[in-house]
GROMACS .gro file of C-alpha atoms in nm:
model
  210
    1UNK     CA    1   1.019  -4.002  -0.872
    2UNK     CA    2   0.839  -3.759  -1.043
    3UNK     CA    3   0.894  -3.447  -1.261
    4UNK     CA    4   0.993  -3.124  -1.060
    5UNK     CA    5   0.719  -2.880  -1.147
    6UNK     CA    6   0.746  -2.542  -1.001
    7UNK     CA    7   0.927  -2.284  -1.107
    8UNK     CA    8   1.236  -2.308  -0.950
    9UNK     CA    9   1.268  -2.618  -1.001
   10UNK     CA   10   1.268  -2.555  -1.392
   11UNK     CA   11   1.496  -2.312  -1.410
   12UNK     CA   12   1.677  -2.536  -1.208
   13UNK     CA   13   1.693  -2.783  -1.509
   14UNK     CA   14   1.705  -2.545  -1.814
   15UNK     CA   15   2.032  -2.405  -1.598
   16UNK     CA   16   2.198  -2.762  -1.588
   17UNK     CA   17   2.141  -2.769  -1.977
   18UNK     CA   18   1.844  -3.063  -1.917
   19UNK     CA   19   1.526  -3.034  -2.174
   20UNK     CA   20   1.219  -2.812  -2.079
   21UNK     CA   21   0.951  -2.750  -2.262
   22UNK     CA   22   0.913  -2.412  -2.400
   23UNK     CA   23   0.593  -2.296  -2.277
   24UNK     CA   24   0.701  -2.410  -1.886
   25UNK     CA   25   1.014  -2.175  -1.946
   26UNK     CA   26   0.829  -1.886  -2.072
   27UNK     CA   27   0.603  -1.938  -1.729
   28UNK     CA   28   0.904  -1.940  -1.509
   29UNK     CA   29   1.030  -1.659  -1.672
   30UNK     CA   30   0.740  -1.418  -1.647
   31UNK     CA   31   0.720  -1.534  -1.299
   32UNK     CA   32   1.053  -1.433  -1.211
   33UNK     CA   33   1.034  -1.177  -1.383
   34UNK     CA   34   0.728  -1.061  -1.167
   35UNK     CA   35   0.902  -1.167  -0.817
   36UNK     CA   36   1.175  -0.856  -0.963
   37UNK     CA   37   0.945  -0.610  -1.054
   38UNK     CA   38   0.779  -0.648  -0.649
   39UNK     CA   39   1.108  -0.673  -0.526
   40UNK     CA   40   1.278  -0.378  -0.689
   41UNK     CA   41   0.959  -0.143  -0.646
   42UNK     CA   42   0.976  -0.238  -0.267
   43UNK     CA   43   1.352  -0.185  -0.273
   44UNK     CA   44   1.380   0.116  -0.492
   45UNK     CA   45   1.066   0.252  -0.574
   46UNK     CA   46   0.926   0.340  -0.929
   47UNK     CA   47   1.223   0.576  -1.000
   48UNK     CA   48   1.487   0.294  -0.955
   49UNK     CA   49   1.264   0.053  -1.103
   50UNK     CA   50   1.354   0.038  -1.487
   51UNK     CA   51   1.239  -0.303  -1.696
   52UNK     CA   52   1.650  -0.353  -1.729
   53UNK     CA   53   1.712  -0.356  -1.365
   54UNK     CA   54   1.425  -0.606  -1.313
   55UNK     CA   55   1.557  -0.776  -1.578
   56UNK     CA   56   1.903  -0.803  -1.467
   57UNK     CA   57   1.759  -0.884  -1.083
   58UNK     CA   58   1.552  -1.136  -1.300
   59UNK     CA   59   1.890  -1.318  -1.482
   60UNK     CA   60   1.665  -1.267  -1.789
   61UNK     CA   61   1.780  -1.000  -2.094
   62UNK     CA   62   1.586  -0.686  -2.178
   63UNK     CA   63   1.486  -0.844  -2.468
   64UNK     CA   64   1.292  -1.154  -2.293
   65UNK     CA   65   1.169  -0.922  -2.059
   66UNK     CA   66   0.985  -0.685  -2.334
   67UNK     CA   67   0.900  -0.997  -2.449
   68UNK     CA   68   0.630  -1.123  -2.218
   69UNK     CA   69   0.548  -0.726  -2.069
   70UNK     CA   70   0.634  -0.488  -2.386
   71UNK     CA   71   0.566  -0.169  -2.197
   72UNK     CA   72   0.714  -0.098  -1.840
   73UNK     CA   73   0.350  -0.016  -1.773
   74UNK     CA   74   0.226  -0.384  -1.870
   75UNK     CA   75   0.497  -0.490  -1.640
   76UNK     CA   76   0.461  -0.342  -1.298
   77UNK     CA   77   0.010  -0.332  -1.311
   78UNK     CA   78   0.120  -0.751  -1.373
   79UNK     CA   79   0.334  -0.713  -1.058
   80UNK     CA   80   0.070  -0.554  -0.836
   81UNK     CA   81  -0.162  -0.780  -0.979
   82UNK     CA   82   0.048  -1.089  -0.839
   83UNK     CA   83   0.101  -0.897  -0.536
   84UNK     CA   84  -0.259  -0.861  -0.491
   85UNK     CA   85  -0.285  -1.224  -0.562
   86UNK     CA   86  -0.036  -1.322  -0.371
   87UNK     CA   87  -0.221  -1.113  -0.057
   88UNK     CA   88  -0.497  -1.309  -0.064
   89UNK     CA   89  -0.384  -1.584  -0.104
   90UNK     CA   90  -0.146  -1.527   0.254
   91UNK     CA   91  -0.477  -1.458   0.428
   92UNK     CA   92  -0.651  -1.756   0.313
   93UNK     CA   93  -0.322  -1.927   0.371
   94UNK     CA   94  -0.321  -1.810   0.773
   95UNK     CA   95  -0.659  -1.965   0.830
   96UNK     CA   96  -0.728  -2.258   0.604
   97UNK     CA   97  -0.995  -2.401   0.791
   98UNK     CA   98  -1.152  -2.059   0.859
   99UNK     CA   99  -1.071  -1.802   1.191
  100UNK     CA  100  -1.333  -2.008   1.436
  101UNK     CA  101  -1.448  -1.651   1.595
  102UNK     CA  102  -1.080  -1.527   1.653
  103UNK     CA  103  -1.139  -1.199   1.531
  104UNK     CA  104  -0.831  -1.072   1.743
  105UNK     CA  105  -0.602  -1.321   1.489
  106UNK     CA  106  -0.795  -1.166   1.213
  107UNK     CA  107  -0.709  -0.834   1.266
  108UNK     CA  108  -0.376  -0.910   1.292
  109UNK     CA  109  -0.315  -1.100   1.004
  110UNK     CA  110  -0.467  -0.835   0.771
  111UNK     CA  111  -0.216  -0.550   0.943
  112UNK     CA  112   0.037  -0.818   0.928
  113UNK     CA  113  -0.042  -0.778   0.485
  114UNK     CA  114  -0.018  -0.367   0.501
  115UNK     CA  115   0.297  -0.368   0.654
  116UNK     CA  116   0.451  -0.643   0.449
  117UNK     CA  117   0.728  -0.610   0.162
  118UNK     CA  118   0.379  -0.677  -0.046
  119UNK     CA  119   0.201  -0.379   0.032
  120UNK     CA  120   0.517  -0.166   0.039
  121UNK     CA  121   0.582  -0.288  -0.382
  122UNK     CA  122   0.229  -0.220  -0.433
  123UNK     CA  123   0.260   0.157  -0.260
  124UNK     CA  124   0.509   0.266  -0.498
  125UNK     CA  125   0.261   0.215  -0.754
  126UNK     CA  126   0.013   0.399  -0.641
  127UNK     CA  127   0.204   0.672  -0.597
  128UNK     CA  128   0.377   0.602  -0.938
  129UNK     CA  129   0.009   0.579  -1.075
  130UNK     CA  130  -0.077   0.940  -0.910
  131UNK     CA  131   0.163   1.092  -1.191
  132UNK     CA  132   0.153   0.862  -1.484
  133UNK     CA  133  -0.119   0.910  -1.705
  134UNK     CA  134  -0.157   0.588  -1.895
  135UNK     CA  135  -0.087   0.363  -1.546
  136UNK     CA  136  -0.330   0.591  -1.367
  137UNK     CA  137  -0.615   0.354  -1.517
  138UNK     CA  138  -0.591   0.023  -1.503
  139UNK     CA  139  -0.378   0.082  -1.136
  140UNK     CA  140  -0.734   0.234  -1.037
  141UNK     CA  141  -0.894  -0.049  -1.168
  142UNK     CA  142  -0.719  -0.302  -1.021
  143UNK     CA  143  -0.686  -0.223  -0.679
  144UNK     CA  144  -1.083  -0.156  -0.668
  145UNK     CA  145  -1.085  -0.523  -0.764
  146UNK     CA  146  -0.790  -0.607  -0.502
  147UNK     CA  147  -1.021  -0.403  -0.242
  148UNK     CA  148  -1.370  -0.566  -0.263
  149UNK     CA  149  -1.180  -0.913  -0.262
  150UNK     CA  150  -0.965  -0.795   0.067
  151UNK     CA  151  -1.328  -0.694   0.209
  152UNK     CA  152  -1.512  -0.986   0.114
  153UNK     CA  153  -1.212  -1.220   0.282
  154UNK     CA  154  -1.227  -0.972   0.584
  155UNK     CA  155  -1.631  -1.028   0.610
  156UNK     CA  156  -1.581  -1.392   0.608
  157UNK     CA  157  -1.314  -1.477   0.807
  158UNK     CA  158  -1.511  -1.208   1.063
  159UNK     CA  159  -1.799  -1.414   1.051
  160UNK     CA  160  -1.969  -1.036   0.993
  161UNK     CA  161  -2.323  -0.980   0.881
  162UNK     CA  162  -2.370  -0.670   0.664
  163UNK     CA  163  -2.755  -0.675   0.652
  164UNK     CA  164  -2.681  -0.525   1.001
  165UNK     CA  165  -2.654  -0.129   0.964
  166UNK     CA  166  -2.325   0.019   1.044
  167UNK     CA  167  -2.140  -0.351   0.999
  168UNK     CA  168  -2.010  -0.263   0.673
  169UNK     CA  169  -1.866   0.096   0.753
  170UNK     CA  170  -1.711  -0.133   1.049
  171UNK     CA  171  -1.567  -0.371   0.836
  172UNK     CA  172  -1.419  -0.076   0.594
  173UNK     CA  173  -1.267   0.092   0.857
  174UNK     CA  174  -1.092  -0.175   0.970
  175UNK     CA  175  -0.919  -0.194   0.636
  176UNK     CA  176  -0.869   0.157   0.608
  177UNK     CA  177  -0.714   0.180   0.998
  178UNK     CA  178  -0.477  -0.152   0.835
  179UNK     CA  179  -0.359   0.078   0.541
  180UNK     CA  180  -0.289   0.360   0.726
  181UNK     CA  181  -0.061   0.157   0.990
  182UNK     CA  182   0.114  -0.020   0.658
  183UNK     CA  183   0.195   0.356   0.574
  184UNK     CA  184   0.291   0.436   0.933
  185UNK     CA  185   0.538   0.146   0.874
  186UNK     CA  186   0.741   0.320   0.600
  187UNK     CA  187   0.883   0.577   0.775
  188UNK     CA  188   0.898   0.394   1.158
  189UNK     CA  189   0.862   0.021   1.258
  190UNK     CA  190   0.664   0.075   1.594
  191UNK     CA  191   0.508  -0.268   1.670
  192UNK     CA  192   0.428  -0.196   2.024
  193UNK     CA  193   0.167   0.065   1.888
  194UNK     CA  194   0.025  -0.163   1.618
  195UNK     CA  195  -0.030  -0.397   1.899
  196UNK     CA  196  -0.278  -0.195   2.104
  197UNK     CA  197  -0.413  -0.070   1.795
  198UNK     CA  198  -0.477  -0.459   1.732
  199UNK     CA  199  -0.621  -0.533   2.071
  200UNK     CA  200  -0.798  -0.169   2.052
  201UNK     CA  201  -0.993  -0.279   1.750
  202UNK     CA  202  -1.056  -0.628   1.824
  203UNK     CA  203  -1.240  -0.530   2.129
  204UNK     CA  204  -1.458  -0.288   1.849
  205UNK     CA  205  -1.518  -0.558   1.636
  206UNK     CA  206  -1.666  -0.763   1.931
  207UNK     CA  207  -1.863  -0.520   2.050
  208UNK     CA  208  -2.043  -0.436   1.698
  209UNK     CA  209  -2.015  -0.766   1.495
  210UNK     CA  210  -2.160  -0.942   1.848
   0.00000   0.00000   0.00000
């Protein structure tokens, strides 16, 4: 039987006292400590979010924590980046052998991403980002990178051709309607109006993608 390898499973085995080596617990570390952060900015927001109250959600001390992120900036762009990450990767994840022309499930599965507990962490970042100076930055920066991979994934699984005029803007909006139903969803959960907004914009995409 072989060695347990993910990160539970080590902490699992550095709990019980068993021998790990030091580089896979520094890994499972910063990842928990990263699962926090998205957990207690989706739970509490950036006020409530302090690097010892991850840490503490984390079982890890202040001290380990500053270790791997030494500013609370360093720690929370990390977080949104695995967020990010961890977005793409759930949309890849829904159609591993591509959408075969089911733009409908498409559609879905990218409002299905804005309405998650993932976009909600990555929310209170933004807004945190709208008043911090130094996170203004590299939040900027990242989520430009976040949103031209979210496009490109939302082009392919489409099956959309933007050498055709007004594809693109089609494709954008889409996105853009997503977001704005994943901030829709802080305040009331009303899946019965996502729904025909779904159906509403599948039929749009069938009509201008062809």
């Amino acid at each position: 039987m072989g060695a347990v390898t993910t990160a539970e499973g080590r902490v699992e085995r550095a709990e019980r006292g068993e021998r790990v080596p030091k580089q896979d617990r520094s890994r499972a570390t910063r990842q928990r400590l990263l699962e926090a952060a998205v957990a207690c900015l989706a739970e509490h927001g950036w006020a409530g979010s302090t690097v010892s109250v991850v840490a503490e959600r984390a079982g890890v001390s202040r001290g380990a924590a500053q270790h791997h992120f030494p500013t609370r900036e360093d720690l929370f762009t990390a977080a949104v980046e695995y967020v990010a990450e961890e977005r793409s990767t759930a949309l890849r994840a829904l159609f591993p052998q591509g959408a075969a022309g089911d733009r409908r499930a498409v559609v879905t599965a990218l409002v299905d991403l804005y309405t998650g507990p993932l976009f909600r962490a990555a929310l209170h970042l933004w807004v945190a980002a709208s008043n911090e100076e130094q996170l203004r930055p590299r939040v900027t920066e990242l989520e430009a990178r976040v949103g031209r991979e979210t496009h490109r994934i939302a082009v392919e699984l489409l099956g959309a051709d933007e050498s055709v005029p007004g594809v693109r803007e089609t494709v954008q909006g889409l996105l853009d309607m997503a977001r704005g139903l994943g901030l829709a969803n802080l305040l009331t959960d009303d899946q019965g109006r996502r729904e025909r907004v779904v159906a509403q914009w599948a039929g749009l995409l069938e009509e201008t993608l062809g």
